């Protein structure tokens, strides 16, 4: 005999899982603690600059200068973030920027005008990335050795092309982009280019199959291969991407300086790696963040600007950068051990 079903009682409290979470808790739960920490560091640096040199640091032209200087190395850092996320490294980015900038500013290249300079810079960057990718992916060379060899070769070739001289740009269309008249709502064109590359990089890393495969290769290359993904081809594409970013950065540097020099891009590899590391990209691979890398670039550029305005020596600046890098690596190790 079936028992009658009692009607639902209104006095019984609903389960807590059915309760709607507050919007504020939802925002906090999704927030990236590391990103918020980097924003806090950047805000603290801006506060320090505003206190020590309020008239100079907070001047509109100085802030535009900081963003412009961050843009060139920032584009290189976007490409570096992809490479490090995959478990690789690229020590040749600075030398590739130098080679692309001098090759694109030769008299013969400038005869082809604006597009000739842009195309040459990008082509040289991608070509160098192709050599790195083939040596590493299909030649089974260690990324450190392959890119170190490219660093030496590209620097030597850049010096041979220029013979130690500065190659002045004479194309008005390129020079005009570096003038204040070309600013859009007070924003330099180089900053807009950097923003565009950053947005594309974020979308590719976080919203595409290419980005997921990049993370997978860095996390466990063998498991990724067994899953049917061509790891070698993926690594080749990543170094092509890094070379592409170097070519774009070289063109931006040509706009900024109005010339091509074999000394361009000096120590860019160290700055890009450092920015990616403090941004949260793991050196061992498997995790990368474009937003964190961009914030890392802004932090380093702001530090450099503050030191310059306060007439502090460059060696103190390098010591400060080194301390930040060490602290970031220690935080990464601590985080990895606790997870």
mmCIF file of C-alpha atoms in Angstrom:
data_model
loop_
_atom_site.group_PDB
_atom_site.id
_atom_site.type_symbol
_atom_site.label_atom_id
_atom_site.label_comp_id
_atom_site.label_asym_id
_atom_site.label_seq_id
_atom_site.Cartn_x
_atom_site.Cartn_y
_atom_site.Cartn_z
ATOM 1 C CA UNK A 1 0.000 0.000 0.000
ATOM 2 C CA UNK A 2 1.488 3.287 -1.068
ATOM 3 C CA UNK A 3 1.999 6.050 1.439
ATOM 4 C CA UNK A 4 0.501 9.458 0.623
ATOM 5 C CA UNK A 5 3.043 12.029 -0.429
ATOM 6 C CA UNK A 6 3.117 14.977 1.905
ATOM 7 C CA UNK A 7 2.973 18.412 0.304
ATOM 8 C CA UNK A 8 6.126 20.530 0.304
ATOM 9 C CA UNK A 9 6.613 22.602 3.408
ATOM 10 C CA UNK A 10 7.423 26.277 3.173
ATOM 11 C CA UNK A 11 9.151 26.339 6.561
ATOM 12 C CA UNK A 12 12.048 24.148 5.417
ATOM 13 C CA UNK A 13 15.029 26.362 4.437
ATOM 14 C CA UNK A 14 16.409 26.033 0.919
ATOM 15 C CA UNK A 15 19.815 24.468 0.363
ATOM 16 C CA UNK A 16 22.669 26.940 0.398
ATOM 17 C CA UNK A 17 23.832 25.700 -3.023
ATOM 18 C CA UNK A 18 20.683 27.125 -4.506
ATOM 19 C CA UNK A 19 21.383 30.570 -3.132
ATOM 20 C CA UNK A 20 22.484 33.109 -5.669
ATOM 21 C CA UNK A 21 26.095 34.220 -5.081
ATOM 22 C CA UNK A 22 26.646 37.925 -4.701
ATOM 23 C CA UNK A 23 28.110 39.692 -7.740
ATOM 24 C CA UNK A 24 31.059 40.945 -5.688
ATOM 25 C CA UNK A 25 32.049 37.429 -4.599
ATOM 26 C CA UNK A 26 31.801 36.203 -8.167
ATOM 27 C CA UNK A 27 34.165 38.938 -9.336
ATOM 28 C CA UNK A 28 36.644 38.229 -6.546
ATOM 29 C CA UNK A 29 36.503 34.488 -7.223
ATOM 30 C CA UNK A 30 37.439 35.003 -10.862
ATOM 31 C CA UNK A 31 40.123 37.611 -10.218
ATOM 32 C CA UNK A 32 43.711 36.666 -10.967
ATOM 33 C CA UNK A 33 45.644 37.323 -7.779
ATOM 34 C CA UNK A 34 48.912 37.610 -9.661
ATOM 35 C CA UNK A 35 47.507 40.167 -12.081
ATOM 36 C CA UNK A 36 46.084 42.197 -9.232
ATOM 37 C CA UNK A 37 49.470 42.068 -7.494
ATOM 38 C CA UNK A 38 51.225 43.336 -10.624
ATOM 39 C CA UNK A 39 48.687 46.130 -10.935
ATOM 40 C CA UNK A 40 49.413 47.001 -7.317
ATOM 41 C CA UNK A 41 53.164 47.134 -7.994
ATOM 42 C CA UNK A 42 52.601 49.315 -11.050
ATOM 43 C CA UNK A 43 50.330 51.639 -9.071
ATOM 44 C CA UNK A 44 52.972 51.880 -6.328
ATOM 45 C CA UNK A 45 55.636 52.800 -8.887
ATOM 46 C CA UNK A 46 53.391 55.476 -10.381
ATOM 47 C CA UNK A 47 52.838 56.827 -6.859
ATOM 48 C CA UNK A 48 56.589 56.878 -6.199
ATOM 49 C CA UNK A 49 57.231 58.677 -9.479
ATOM 50 C CA UNK A 50 54.489 61.165 -8.713
ATOM 51 C CA UNK A 51 55.952 61.885 -5.281
ATOM 52 C CA UNK A 52 59.638 62.109 -6.234
ATOM 53 C CA UNK A 53 59.217 64.027 -9.516
ATOM 54 C CA UNK A 54 55.595 65.155 -9.749
ATOM 55 C CA UNK A 55 56.064 67.770 -12.455
ATOM 56 C CA UNK A 56 58.237 65.624 -14.725
ATOM 57 C CA UNK A 57 56.823 62.131 -14.176
ATOM 58 C CA UNK A 58 53.134 63.004 -14.392
ATOM 59 C CA UNK A 59 53.638 65.221 -17.419
ATOM 60 C CA UNK A 60 51.631 63.998 -20.404
ATOM 61 C CA UNK A 61 54.668 63.862 -22.650
ATOM 62 C CA UNK A 62 56.591 61.739 -20.166
ATOM 63 C CA UNK A 63 53.721 59.264 -19.804
ATOM 64 C CA UNK A 64 53.488 59.058 -23.600
ATOM 65 C CA UNK A 65 57.235 58.410 -23.684
ATOM 66 C CA UNK A 66 56.932 55.582 -21.134
ATOM 67 C CA UNK A 67 54.172 53.888 -23.136
ATOM 68 C CA UNK A 68 56.067 54.339 -26.397
ATOM 69 C CA UNK A 69 59.254 52.821 -24.990
ATOM 70 C CA UNK A 70 57.262 49.931 -23.539
ATOM 71 C CA UNK A 71 55.594 49.270 -26.888
ATOM 72 C CA UNK A 72 58.667 48.050 -28.773
ATOM 73 C CA UNK A 73 59.914 45.622 -26.126
ATOM 74 C CA UNK A 74 56.298 44.759 -25.369
ATOM 75 C CA UNK A 75 55.715 43.335 -28.858
ATOM 76 C CA UNK A 76 58.869 41.226 -28.484
ATOM 77 C CA UNK A 77 57.629 40.037 -25.086
ATOM 78 C CA UNK A 78 54.329 38.823 -26.552
ATOM 79 C CA UNK A 79 56.244 36.476 -28.857
ATOM 80 C CA UNK A 80 58.582 35.462 -26.034
ATOM 81 C CA UNK A 81 55.600 34.568 -23.853
ATOM 82 C CA UNK A 82 54.424 32.006 -26.402
ATOM 83 C CA UNK A 83 57.896 30.458 -26.658
ATOM 84 C CA UNK A 84 58.405 30.195 -22.901
ATOM 85 C CA UNK A 85 54.888 28.839 -22.406
ATOM 86 C CA UNK A 86 55.830 25.969 -24.721
ATOM 87 C CA UNK A 87 58.898 25.219 -22.592
ATOM 88 C CA UNK A 88 61.385 26.908 -24.930
ATOM 89 C CA UNK A 89 63.534 30.016 -24.849
ATOM 90 C CA UNK A 90 64.678 32.563 -27.434
ATOM 91 C CA UNK A 91 67.910 34.419 -26.739
ATOM 92 C CA UNK A 92 68.118 35.869 -30.231
ATOM 93 C CA UNK A 93 65.189 38.315 -30.208
ATOM 94 C CA UNK A 94 67.327 41.409 -29.633
ATOM 95 C CA UNK A 95 69.761 40.470 -32.384
ATOM 96 C CA UNK A 96 66.885 39.692 -34.772
ATOM 97 C CA UNK A 97 65.417 43.145 -34.088
ATOM 98 C CA UNK A 98 68.793 44.711 -34.888
ATOM 99 C CA UNK A 99 69.233 42.705 -38.098
ATOM 100 C CA UNK A 100 65.691 43.410 -39.284
ATOM 101 C CA UNK A 101 66.039 47.136 -38.557
ATOM 102 C CA UNK A 102 69.293 47.572 -40.482
ATOM 103 C CA UNK A 103 68.246 45.347 -43.387
ATOM 104 C CA UNK A 104 65.012 47.316 -43.733
ATOM 105 C CA UNK A 105 66.781 50.701 -43.732
ATOM 106 C CA UNK A 106 69.395 50.119 -46.410
ATOM 107 C CA UNK A 107 69.299 52.523 -49.351
ATOM 108 C CA UNK A 108 68.167 49.737 -51.671
ATOM 109 C CA UNK A 109 65.270 48.808 -49.394
ATOM 110 C CA UNK A 110 64.143 52.399 -48.866
ATOM 111 C CA UNK A 111 63.800 52.780 -52.621
ATOM 112 C CA UNK A 112 60.663 50.619 -52.319
ATOM 113 C CA UNK A 113 59.065 53.091 -49.911
ATOM 114 C CA UNK A 114 57.026 52.567 -46.762
ATOM 115 C CA UNK A 115 55.732 49.091 -47.592
ATOM 116 C CA UNK A 116 59.167 47.959 -48.706
ATOM 117 C CA UNK A 117 60.663 48.792 -45.304
ATOM 118 C CA UNK A 118 57.775 47.175 -43.435
ATOM 119 C CA UNK A 119 57.807 44.030 -45.572
ATOM 120 C CA UNK A 120 61.593 43.638 -45.271
ATOM 121 C CA UNK A 121 61.572 44.024 -41.492
ATOM 122 C CA UNK A 122 58.828 41.423 -41.090
ATOM 123 C CA UNK A 123 60.390 39.064 -43.648
ATOM 124 C CA UNK A 124 63.803 39.148 -41.959
ATOM 125 C CA UNK A 125 62.216 38.509 -38.566
ATOM 126 C CA UNK A 126 60.170 35.568 -39.826
ATOM 127 C CA UNK A 127 63.185 34.197 -41.705
ATOM 128 C CA UNK A 128 65.308 34.186 -38.558
ATOM 129 C CA UNK A 129 62.443 32.589 -36.653
ATOM 130 C CA UNK A 130 62.223 29.915 -39.335
ATOM 131 C CA UNK A 131 65.910 29.059 -38.930
ATOM 132 C CA UNK A 132 65.506 28.846 -35.144
ATOM 133 C CA UNK A 133 62.381 26.717 -35.467
ATOM 134 C CA UNK A 134 63.896 24.252 -37.944
ATOM 135 C CA UNK A 135 67.048 23.796 -35.857
ATOM 136 C CA UNK A 136 65.078 23.261 -32.652
ATOM 137 C CA UNK A 137 62.041 21.329 -33.897
ATOM 138 C CA UNK A 138 63.595 19.202 -36.634
ATOM 139 C CA UNK A 139 67.295 19.437 -35.832
ATOM 140 C CA UNK A 140 66.731 18.450 -32.192
ATOM 141 C CA UNK A 141 68.964 21.271 -31.004
ATOM 142 C CA UNK A 142 68.554 22.670 -27.503
ATOM 143 C CA UNK A 143 66.725 26.031 -27.759
ATOM 144 C CA UNK A 144 69.396 27.732 -25.667
ATOM 145 C CA UNK A 145 72.173 26.718 -28.075
ATOM 146 C CA UNK A 146 70.232 27.303 -31.299
ATOM 147 C CA UNK A 147 69.051 30.784 -30.364
ATOM 148 C CA UNK A 148 72.448 31.675 -28.897
ATOM 149 C CA UNK A 149 73.996 30.842 -32.274
ATOM 150 C CA UNK A 150 71.351 32.998 -33.989
ATOM 151 C CA UNK A 151 72.143 35.829 -31.571
ATOM 152 C CA UNK A 152 75.816 35.827 -32.559
ATOM 153 C CA UNK A 153 75.112 35.388 -36.277
ATOM 154 C CA UNK A 154 72.435 38.077 -36.492
ATOM 155 C CA UNK A 155 74.538 40.590 -34.579
ATOM 156 C CA UNK A 156 77.505 39.915 -36.821
ATOM 157 C CA UNK A 157 75.455 40.240 -39.998
ATOM 158 C CA UNK A 158 73.873 43.478 -38.760
ATOM 159 C CA UNK A 159 77.324 44.903 -38.116
ATOM 160 C CA UNK A 160 78.503 43.803 -41.551
ATOM 161 C CA UNK A 161 75.538 45.474 -43.278
ATOM 162 C CA UNK A 162 75.991 48.803 -41.506
ATOM 163 C CA UNK A 163 79.786 48.716 -41.179
ATOM 164 C CA UNK A 164 79.171 50.302 -37.785
ATOM 165 C CA UNK A 165 77.330 53.306 -39.226
ATOM 166 C CA UNK A 166 73.812 54.579 -38.576
ATOM 167 C CA UNK A 167 71.404 54.217 -41.512
ATOM 168 C CA UNK A 168 69.103 57.241 -41.600
ATOM 169 C CA UNK A 169 65.506 56.834 -42.778
ATOM 170 C CA UNK A 170 64.437 59.301 -45.463
ATOM 171 C CA UNK A 171 60.849 58.138 -46.056
ATOM 172 C CA UNK A 172 58.417 60.811 -44.874
ATOM 173 C CA UNK A 173 55.585 58.332 -44.252
ATOM 174 C CA UNK A 174 57.696 56.505 -41.662
ATOM 175 C CA UNK A 175 59.130 59.621 -40.040
ATOM 176 C CA UNK A 176 55.674 61.201 -39.727
ATOM 177 C CA UNK A 177 54.457 58.315 -37.542
ATOM 178 C CA UNK A 178 56.979 59.363 -34.914
ATOM 179 C CA UNK A 179 55.748 62.960 -34.777
ATOM 180 C CA UNK A 180 53.171 64.250 -32.296
ATOM 181 C CA UNK A 181 50.896 65.292 -35.139
ATOM 182 C CA UNK A 182 50.240 61.614 -35.847
ATOM 183 C CA UNK A 183 48.962 60.902 -32.328
ATOM 184 C CA UNK A 184 45.354 59.693 -32.201
ATOM 185 C CA UNK A 185 43.502 61.285 -29.257
ATOM 186 C CA UNK A 186 46.870 61.802 -27.594
ATOM 187 C CA UNK A 187 47.922 58.161 -28.077
ATOM 188 C CA UNK A 188 51.108 57.499 -30.113
ATOM 189 C CA UNK A 189 50.704 55.137 -33.091
ATOM 190 C CA UNK A 190 53.305 52.763 -31.611
ATOM 191 C CA UNK A 191 51.154 52.305 -28.516
ATOM 192 C CA UNK A 192 48.157 51.460 -30.700
ATOM 193 C CA UNK A 193 50.266 48.911 -32.571
ATOM 194 C CA UNK A 194 51.352 47.387 -29.264
ATOM 195 C CA UNK A 195 47.745 47.232 -28.063
ATOM 196 C CA UNK A 196 46.697 45.506 -31.291
ATOM 197 C CA UNK A 197 49.469 42.879 -31.022
ATOM 198 C CA UNK A 198 48.609 42.314 -27.353
ATOM 199 C CA UNK A 199 44.923 41.746 -28.074
ATOM 200 C CA UNK A 200 45.688 39.337 -30.915
ATOM 201 C CA UNK A 201 48.230 37.514 -28.737
ATOM 202 C CA UNK A 202 45.747 37.160 -25.871
ATOM 203 C CA UNK A 203 43.048 35.826 -28.173
ATOM 204 C CA UNK A 204 45.401 33.320 -29.800
ATOM 205 C CA UNK A 205 46.781 32.026 -26.486
ATOM 206 C CA UNK A 206 43.478 31.843 -24.630
ATOM 207 C CA UNK A 207 40.802 31.293 -27.261
ATOM 208 C CA UNK A 208 42.289 29.127 -30.005
ATOM 209 C CA UNK A 209 43.448 25.559 -30.542
ATOM 210 C CA UNK A 210 46.931 26.910 -31.267
ATOM 211 C CA UNK A 211 47.075 28.422 -27.783
ATOM 212 C CA UNK A 212 45.855 25.235 -26.106
ATOM 213 C CA UNK A 213 48.436 23.199 -27.980
ATOM 214 C CA UNK A 214 51.149 25.644 -26.933
ATOM 215 C CA UNK A 215 50.253 25.168 -23.271
ATOM 216 C CA UNK A 216 50.022 21.406 -23.744
ATOM 217 C CA UNK A 217 53.484 21.189 -25.325
ATOM 218 C CA UNK A 218 54.962 23.138 -22.437
ATOM 219 C CA UNK A 219 53.139 21.058 -19.832
ATOM 220 C CA UNK A 220 54.028 17.612 -21.197
ATOM 221 C CA UNK A 221 55.431 17.320 -24.706
ATOM 222 C CA UNK A 222 55.398 13.510 -24.770
ATOM 223 C CA UNK A 223 51.783 13.258 -23.662
ATOM 224 C CA UNK A 224 50.885 15.883 -26.256
ATOM 225 C CA UNK A 225 52.605 13.830 -28.957
ATOM 226 C CA UNK A 226 50.765 10.680 -27.895
ATOM 227 C CA UNK A 227 47.525 12.651 -28.114
ATOM 228 C CA UNK A 228 48.133 13.077 -31.835
ATOM 229 C CA UNK A 229 49.534 16.622 -31.900
ATOM 230 C CA UNK A 230 52.580 17.300 -34.053
ATOM 231 C CA UNK A 231 54.873 18.768 -31.389
ATOM 232 C CA UNK A 232 57.687 19.566 -33.809
ATOM 233 C CA UNK A 233 55.438 21.534 -36.123
ATOM 234 C CA UNK A 234 53.950 23.405 -33.166
ATOM 235 C CA UNK A 235 57.411 24.436 -31.994
ATOM 236 C CA UNK A 236 58.308 25.579 -35.500
ATOM 237 C CA UNK A 237 55.211 27.788 -35.586
ATOM 238 C CA UNK A 238 56.089 29.270 -32.195
ATOM 239 C CA UNK A 239 59.548 30.403 -33.290
ATOM 240 C CA UNK A 240 58.030 31.766 -36.493
ATOM 241 C CA UNK A 241 55.664 33.759 -34.284
ATOM 242 C CA UNK A 242 58.555 35.033 -32.185
ATOM 243 C CA UNK A 243 60.388 36.104 -35.334
ATOM 244 C CA UNK A 244 57.266 37.854 -36.613
ATOM 245 C CA UNK A 245 57.014 39.854 -33.385
ATOM 246 C CA UNK A 246 60.694 40.796 -33.715
ATOM 247 C CA UNK A 247 60.096 42.034 -37.259
ATOM 248 C CA UNK A 248 57.165 44.174 -36.138
ATOM 249 C CA UNK A 249 59.213 45.518 -33.219
ATOM 250 C CA UNK A 250 62.065 46.375 -35.607
ATOM 251 C CA UNK A 251 59.716 48.432 -37.758
ATOM 252 C CA UNK A 252 58.400 50.181 -34.640
ATOM 253 C CA UNK A 253 61.968 50.941 -33.582
ATOM 254 C CA UNK A 254 62.672 52.400 -37.019
ATOM 255 C CA UNK A 255 59.688 54.721 -36.551
ATOM 256 C CA UNK A 256 60.821 55.656 -33.052
ATOM 257 C CA UNK A 257 64.461 56.407 -33.874
ATOM 258 C CA UNK A 258 64.204 57.275 -37.558
ATOM 259 C CA UNK A 259 67.193 55.062 -38.287
ATOM 260 C CA UNK A 260 68.602 51.565 -38.303
ATOM 261 C CA UNK A 261 71.592 50.592 -36.168
ATOM 262 C CA UNK A 262 73.382 47.348 -35.444
ATOM 263 C CA UNK A 263 73.122 48.141 -31.715
ATOM 264 C CA UNK A 264 69.307 48.151 -31.782
ATOM 265 C CA UNK A 265 67.549 45.673 -29.537
ATOM 266 C CA UNK A 266 70.454 45.446 -27.101
ATOM 267 C CA UNK A 267 69.484 43.190 -24.141
ATOM 268 C CA UNK A 268 65.907 42.903 -25.414
ATOM 269 C CA UNK A 269 66.087 39.158 -24.817
ATOM 270 C CA UNK A 270 66.759 39.646 -21.118
ATOM 271 C CA UNK A 271 64.056 42.291 -20.711
ATOM 272 C CA UNK A 272 61.490 40.165 -22.553
ATOM 273 C CA UNK A 273 62.277 37.040 -20.541
ATOM 274 C CA UNK A 274 62.219 39.005 -17.284
ATOM 275 C CA UNK A 275 58.886 40.652 -18.125
ATOM 276 C CA UNK A 276 57.328 37.293 -18.986
ATOM 277 C CA UNK A 277 58.616 35.700 -15.786
ATOM 278 C CA UNK A 278 57.400 38.371 -13.403
ATOM 279 C CA UNK A 279 54.120 38.370 -15.297
ATOM 280 C CA UNK A 280 53.499 34.755 -14.322
ATOM 281 C CA UNK A 281 54.724 32.723 -17.295
ATOM 282 C CA UNK A 282 56.482 29.590 -16.030
ATOM 283 C CA UNK A 283 60.058 29.082 -17.190
ATOM 284 C CA UNK A 284 59.429 25.345 -17.262
ATOM 285 C CA UNK A 285 56.474 25.841 -19.584
ATOM 286 C CA UNK A 286 52.827 24.899 -19.324
ATOM 287 C CA UNK A 287 51.490 28.275 -18.244
ATOM 288 C CA UNK A 288 51.597 31.690 -19.850
ATOM 289 C CA UNK A 289 49.808 34.990 -19.516
ATOM 290 C CA UNK A 290 49.882 37.803 -22.047
ATOM 291 C CA UNK A 291 48.324 40.290 -19.626
ATOM 292 C CA UNK A 292 50.940 39.514 -16.988
ATOM 293 C CA UNK A 293 53.753 39.889 -19.499
ATOM 294 C CA UNK A 294 52.458 43.289 -20.614
ATOM 295 C CA UNK A 295 52.243 44.427 -17.000
ATOM 296 C CA UNK A 296 55.807 43.193 -16.496
ATOM 297 C CA UNK A 297 56.969 45.331 -19.427
ATOM 298 C CA UNK A 298 55.181 48.378 -18.025
ATOM 299 C CA UNK A 299 56.726 47.811 -14.597
ATOM 300 C CA UNK A 300 60.278 47.614 -15.973
ATOM 301 C CA UNK A 301 59.772 50.621 -18.250
ATOM 302 C CA UNK A 302 58.334 52.679 -15.398
ATOM 303 C CA UNK A 303 61.269 51.765 -13.158
ATOM 304 C CA UNK A 304 63.693 52.865 -15.867
ATOM 305 C CA UNK A 305 61.870 56.153 -16.303
ATOM 306 C CA UNK A 306 61.771 56.889 -12.564
ATOM 307 C CA UNK A 307 65.477 56.148 -12.223
ATOM 308 C CA UNK A 308 66.299 58.409 -15.170
ATOM 309 C CA UNK A 309 64.221 61.290 -13.823
ATOM 310 C CA UNK A 310 65.898 60.997 -10.426
ATOM 311 C CA UNK A 311 69.378 60.872 -12.000
ATOM 312 C CA UNK A 312 70.134 57.460 -10.494
ATOM 313 C CA UNK A 313 72.932 55.435 -12.034
ATOM 314 C CA UNK A 314 72.134 52.653 -14.476
ATOM 315 C CA UNK A 315 73.934 50.059 -12.370
ATOM 316 C CA UNK A 316 71.459 50.634 -9.532
ATOM 317 C CA UNK A 317 68.662 50.177 -12.040
ATOM 318 C CA UNK A 318 70.086 46.844 -13.199
ATOM 319 C CA UNK A 319 70.440 45.678 -9.596
ATOM 320 C CA UNK A 320 66.786 46.549 -8.974
ATOM 321 C CA UNK A 321 65.724 44.598 -12.080
ATOM 322 C CA UNK A 322 67.796 41.618 -10.990
ATOM 323 C CA UNK A 323 66.210 41.649 -7.548
ATOM 324 C CA UNK A 324 62.730 41.725 -9.092
ATOM 325 C CA UNK A 325 63.544 38.759 -11.341
ATOM 326 C CA UNK A 326 64.891 36.698 -8.433
ATOM 327 C CA UNK A 327 61.830 37.511 -6.327
ATOM 328 C CA UNK A 328 59.510 36.515 -9.175
ATOM 329 C CA UNK A 329 61.251 33.163 -9.687
ATOM 330 C CA UNK A 330 61.143 32.413 -5.949
ATOM 331 C CA UNK A 331 57.422 33.176 -5.906
ATOM 332 C CA UNK A 332 56.909 30.823 -8.854
ATOM 333 C CA UNK A 333 58.798 28.014 -7.105
ATOM 334 C CA UNK A 334 56.841 28.528 -3.903
ATOM 335 C CA UNK A 335 53.567 28.505 -5.815
ATOM 336 C CA UNK A 336 54.535 25.341 -7.693
ATOM 337 C CA UNK A 337 55.462 23.545 -4.460
ATOM 338 C CA UNK A 338 52.188 24.423 -2.754
ATOM 339 C CA UNK A 339 49.960 23.298 -5.619
#
